[in-house]
XYZ file of C-alpha atoms in Angstrom:
323
model
C -0.013 -0.203 -0.062
C 1.328 3.603 -1.006
C 1.687 5.596 1.527
C 1.232 9.207 1.427
C 5.023 10.330 0.350
C 4.286 7.984 -2.361
C 1.257 9.722 -3.751
C 3.113 12.978 -3.238
C 5.880 11.986 -5.467
C 3.704 10.244 -7.865
C 1.255 13.406 -8.274
C 4.458 15.600 -9.182
C 5.533 13.490 -12.240
C 4.600 15.460 -15.087
C 4.265 18.884 -13.458
C 5.433 21.922 -15.204
C 8.778 22.724 -13.272
C 10.735 25.756 -12.857
C 14.344 25.532 -11.914
C 15.353 27.914 -9.274
C 18.459 25.966 -7.925
C 19.889 23.120 -10.499
C 21.410 21.394 -7.596
C 18.451 21.884 -5.564
C 17.036 19.238 -3.004
C 13.884 20.356 -2.466
C 10.834 20.249 -4.503
C 8.133 22.998 -3.588
C 4.729 22.060 -5.128
C 2.371 24.770 -5.971
C -1.198 23.095 -6.114
C -4.620 24.778 -6.013
C -7.648 24.996 -8.473
C -5.609 26.786 -11.160
C -2.454 26.227 -10.736
C -0.203 23.182 -10.462
C 4.059 23.648 -10.633
C 6.873 22.155 -9.255
C 9.547 24.145 -8.058
C 13.216 22.834 -7.464
C 14.867 24.597 -4.818
C 17.625 24.308 -2.047
C 16.422 23.419 1.389
C 19.090 24.793 3.015
C 18.082 28.289 1.460
C 14.763 27.608 2.381
C 15.573 27.104 5.939
C 18.025 29.900 6.436
C 15.688 32.777 4.700
C 11.832 31.202 5.445
C 10.842 31.246 9.081
C 7.836 28.909 7.537
C 10.411 26.330 6.148
C 12.636 26.617 9.296
C 10.003 25.545 11.262
C 8.890 22.970 9.127
C 12.136 21.294 8.167
C 14.367 22.278 10.807
C 13.568 20.261 14.296
C 16.563 20.257 16.564
C 19.013 20.783 13.196
C 17.548 17.947 11.155
C 14.613 18.020 8.914
C 11.521 16.134 9.281
C 12.013 12.534 7.740
C 8.597 12.034 6.604
C 8.929 15.366 4.145
C 12.108 13.800 2.758
C 12.380 10.242 0.201
C 15.700 9.258 -1.566
C 17.356 12.610 -0.198
C 15.105 14.918 -1.893
C 12.575 16.882 0.021
C 9.093 17.493 -0.664
C 7.108 20.359 0.151
C 3.386 21.509 -0.735
C 1.674 24.863 -0.959
C -1.040 26.046 -2.375
C -3.454 29.173 -3.361
C -0.325 31.567 -4.434
C 0.378 33.003 -7.435
C 2.971 30.991 -9.845
C 4.368 34.594 -10.974
C 4.828 35.696 -7.278
C 6.081 32.112 -5.718
C 9.001 32.039 -8.741
C 10.017 35.976 -7.628
C 10.391 35.330 -4.130
C 12.141 32.105 -4.275
C 14.628 33.386 -7.193
C 15.327 36.063 -4.311
C 15.862 33.994 -1.684
C 18.278 31.813 -3.752
C 20.061 34.979 -4.870
C 18.556 34.940 -8.743
C 17.830 38.675 -9.297
C 18.258 38.884 -13.222
C 14.835 38.510 -13.620
C 13.058 40.255 -11.005
C 10.548 43.014 -11.625
C 11.444 46.761 -11.204
C 7.478 47.763 -10.298
C 5.175 44.890 -10.221
C 1.446 45.747 -10.941
C -0.503 46.236 -8.073
C -2.718 42.931 -7.806
C 1.364 40.927 -8.566
C 2.317 43.259 -5.562
C -0.144 42.127 -3.546
C 0.249 38.256 -3.852
C 3.822 38.924 -3.294
C 3.289 40.500 0.052
C 0.664 37.494 0.593
C 3.301 35.006 -0.187
C 6.015 36.864 1.978
C 3.721 36.781 4.625
C 3.283 32.919 4.315
C 7.162 32.183 4.119
C 8.277 34.609 6.903
C 11.144 35.586 4.576
C 10.843 39.427 4.137
C 14.499 40.075 5.844
C 15.986 38.290 2.423
C 14.281 40.306 0.159
C 13.645 44.073 2.452
C 15.977 45.729 -0.470
C 13.405 44.600 -3.093
C 10.391 45.222 -0.927
C 11.834 48.481 -0.043
C 12.164 49.394 -4.007
C 8.803 48.249 -4.695
C 7.133 50.440 -2.126
C 9.240 53.626 -2.937
C 8.600 53.545 -6.765
C 4.930 53.609 -6.027
C 5.302 55.952 -2.736
C 4.119 59.234 -4.456
C 1.552 58.601 -5.832
C 0.322 56.808 -3.014
C 1.252 59.553 -0.847
C -0.943 62.017 -3.107
C -3.978 60.229 -2.479
C -6.662 61.963 -0.123
C -8.743 59.251 -0.215
C -10.116 55.621 -0.031
C -10.531 53.327 -2.451
C -10.968 49.648 -3.710
C -7.436 49.073 -3.159
C -6.980 50.309 -0.007
C -7.166 47.712 2.727
C -4.907 45.721 0.006
C -2.297 48.463 0.501
C -2.903 48.449 4.078
C -1.831 44.610 4.140
C 0.587 45.357 1.918
C 2.333 48.020 3.626
C 2.238 46.266 7.189
C 3.785 42.875 5.397
C 7.008 45.040 3.591
C 7.163 47.650 6.867
C 7.130 50.280 4.886
C 6.548 53.404 7.710
C 5.502 56.051 5.685
C 3.003 54.448 3.413
C 1.124 52.456 6.187
C 1.095 55.740 8.455
C -0.580 57.418 5.265
C -3.166 54.609 4.531
C -4.174 54.200 8.078
C -4.838 57.484 8.470
C -6.798 57.857 5.457
C -8.890 55.038 6.976
C -8.948 57.361 10.385
C -9.951 60.408 8.813
C -12.611 58.655 5.961
C -14.947 56.094 7.498
C -18.497 56.752 8.707
C -18.213 53.758 10.983
C -15.877 51.261 12.708
C -13.562 49.142 10.724
C -15.123 45.411 11.480
C -12.629 43.290 13.270
C -13.072 40.101 11.207
C -14.521 41.013 7.949
C -12.654 44.225 7.119
C -9.101 42.404 6.492
C -8.356 39.251 8.172
C -4.728 39.802 7.986
C -4.530 43.006 9.526
C -3.659 42.900 13.392
C -6.711 43.287 15.350
C -4.945 46.156 17.536
C -4.218 48.133 14.343
C -8.123 48.367 13.638
C -8.683 49.239 17.399
C -6.240 52.087 17.016
C -7.671 53.522 13.696
C -11.528 52.963 15.282
C -10.363 54.716 18.520
C -8.827 57.770 16.853
C -11.791 58.389 14.165
C -13.780 58.542 17.549
C -12.096 60.412 19.664
C -11.703 63.158 17.375
C -15.493 63.176 16.654
C -16.459 62.953 20.340
C -13.922 66.049 21.315
C -15.147 68.072 18.636
C -18.952 67.214 19.688
C -17.972 68.212 23.387
C -16.340 71.611 22.235
C -19.573 72.789 19.750
C -21.692 71.461 22.647
C -19.307 73.199 25.571
C -19.570 77.269 22.707
C -22.872 76.658 22.493
C -23.351 76.467 26.229
C -21.015 79.933 26.757
C -23.290 81.479 23.821
C -26.397 80.835 25.622
C -25.403 81.065 29.310
C -22.330 83.280 29.414
C -20.233 84.962 30.184
C -20.592 87.127 27.319
C -18.391 86.923 23.782
C -20.120 90.025 22.432
C -23.382 91.368 22.750
C -26.304 89.265 24.005
C -28.276 89.807 20.798
C -25.298 88.771 18.627
C -24.271 85.562 21.121
C -28.077 84.901 20.624
C -27.699 84.456 16.901
C -24.663 82.615 17.230
C -26.405 80.413 19.719
C -28.936 79.609 17.355
C -26.548 79.005 14.744
C -24.932 75.937 16.640
C -28.566 74.627 16.978
C -29.156 74.924 13.191
C -25.844 72.891 12.790
C -26.978 70.323 15.303
C -30.656 69.815 13.706
C -28.779 69.353 10.626
C -27.485 66.325 11.375
C -24.110 67.700 10.213
C -23.073 66.361 14.092
C -25.925 66.273 16.217
C -23.781 67.150 19.432
C -27.016 68.035 21.644
C -27.996 64.643 21.895
C -26.478 61.811 23.759
C -23.082 60.573 22.807
C -22.765 58.281 19.835
C -20.232 55.819 20.722
C -19.705 54.645 17.231
C -20.724 57.843 15.516
C -22.090 55.981 12.477
C -22.646 57.853 9.602
C -20.158 60.474 10.329
C -17.210 61.068 8.129
C -14.133 63.069 10.325
C -13.150 64.941 6.979
C -16.539 65.746 5.883
C -17.766 66.946 9.165
C -14.327 68.946 9.490
C -14.984 70.642 5.976
C -18.369 71.221 6.635
C -17.989 73.236 9.817
C -14.632 75.250 7.996
C -16.755 76.035 5.275
C -19.886 77.468 7.986
C -16.999 79.373 9.809
C -15.511 81.042 6.470
C -19.306 81.658 4.855
C -20.478 82.889 8.728
C -23.821 83.606 6.673
C -25.511 85.022 10.141
C -23.572 87.856 10.787
C -24.922 90.999 9.787
C -24.933 94.565 10.782
C -28.362 94.013 12.416
C -27.027 91.223 15.036
C -23.955 93.047 15.907
C -23.353 96.925 16.555
C -19.830 96.029 15.406
C -21.011 95.255 12.153
C -18.247 92.965 9.606
C -15.404 94.979 11.694
C -12.429 93.487 13.530
C -13.888 94.359 16.761
C -16.669 91.158 16.997
C -15.677 87.805 18.474
C -18.095 86.173 17.197
C -17.399 86.916 13.774
C -13.682 85.949 13.550
C -14.308 82.585 15.401
C -17.982 81.700 14.944
C -17.819 78.188 15.915
C -15.426 79.441 19.175
C -11.569 79.159 19.392
C -11.532 75.748 20.415
C -13.408 74.375 17.883
C -11.303 76.321 15.371
C -8.098 74.970 16.741
C -9.482 71.195 16.863
C -10.536 71.805 13.335
C -6.934 72.986 11.921
C -5.401 70.160 14.620
C -6.871 67.567 11.726
C -4.268 66.190 10.170
C -1.821 65.927 14.086
C -4.955 64.504 15.665
C -5.461 61.783 12.892
C -2.195 61.183 11.933
C -2.418 57.100 11.018
C -0.771 54.124 12.845
C 2.844 53.677 13.202
C 4.045 50.408 12.193
C 3.878 47.513 15.369
C 7.376 46.500 16.613
C 8.263 43.351 15.480
C 8.807 40.782 17.971
């Protein structure tokens, strides 16, 4: 009766083979619904550069005997793009002649997935840095989330590119209308990072709500900022802002702030501050001159400062420390 290793050896006969190392003793078998390939590699290279194979092959300095037959090592992987597999295996074997200078985005994602699986970033870090740096300027120029943002967060985390990772996580903090789901959003992103993104977004909106309410309270109850008629007009404006649904700061605190995007709320409040449409000569005896405090800070100094500190208060997340 054939054992499992005999079945593996029989299954790989006739497979398309890519020779990574002509003297290799390891047959890496890629088997999935779409692809079946065999890569001839060096087991010593795999052990020395890949944490995954180091754990799988080396136990007490010796390869697992059940993976070996006739001095050949047989390993199987699945669900990876063969081009990404070939590129990374070539890199860790020191064969860099045909490595792409700038992979397209789908290939870059496949490279990051296989790199994470192998745990081989140190062996390919110079190339990973080069790939990220070539795309960095276009990434940093983006100011909104798109269909690739979740994948880009994973890629920059896997390749440990601090600048891109911080920028992408800042975009999530600034542009989400609800919490990121810990399980469905991106299962390859550590939960702690998602929690920090959610916490920063909610903290910004929560403080903004409290500052808006505090300014309304002062306008309506004193101490006076300008004339009583002027303060009353601006107090009514604050009520209208809350009633409009822009940020209902008179209601009970909304811990999730579902439906409220920090960036959109900020831009609308800045527009209100700029337009200052309620301020007329009939409201304040000072007119639109420099003597009316409400004219210069219709939402209050603290709110204005909070709005202008937007980037500093939602700066993104730093890469987690490697263990």
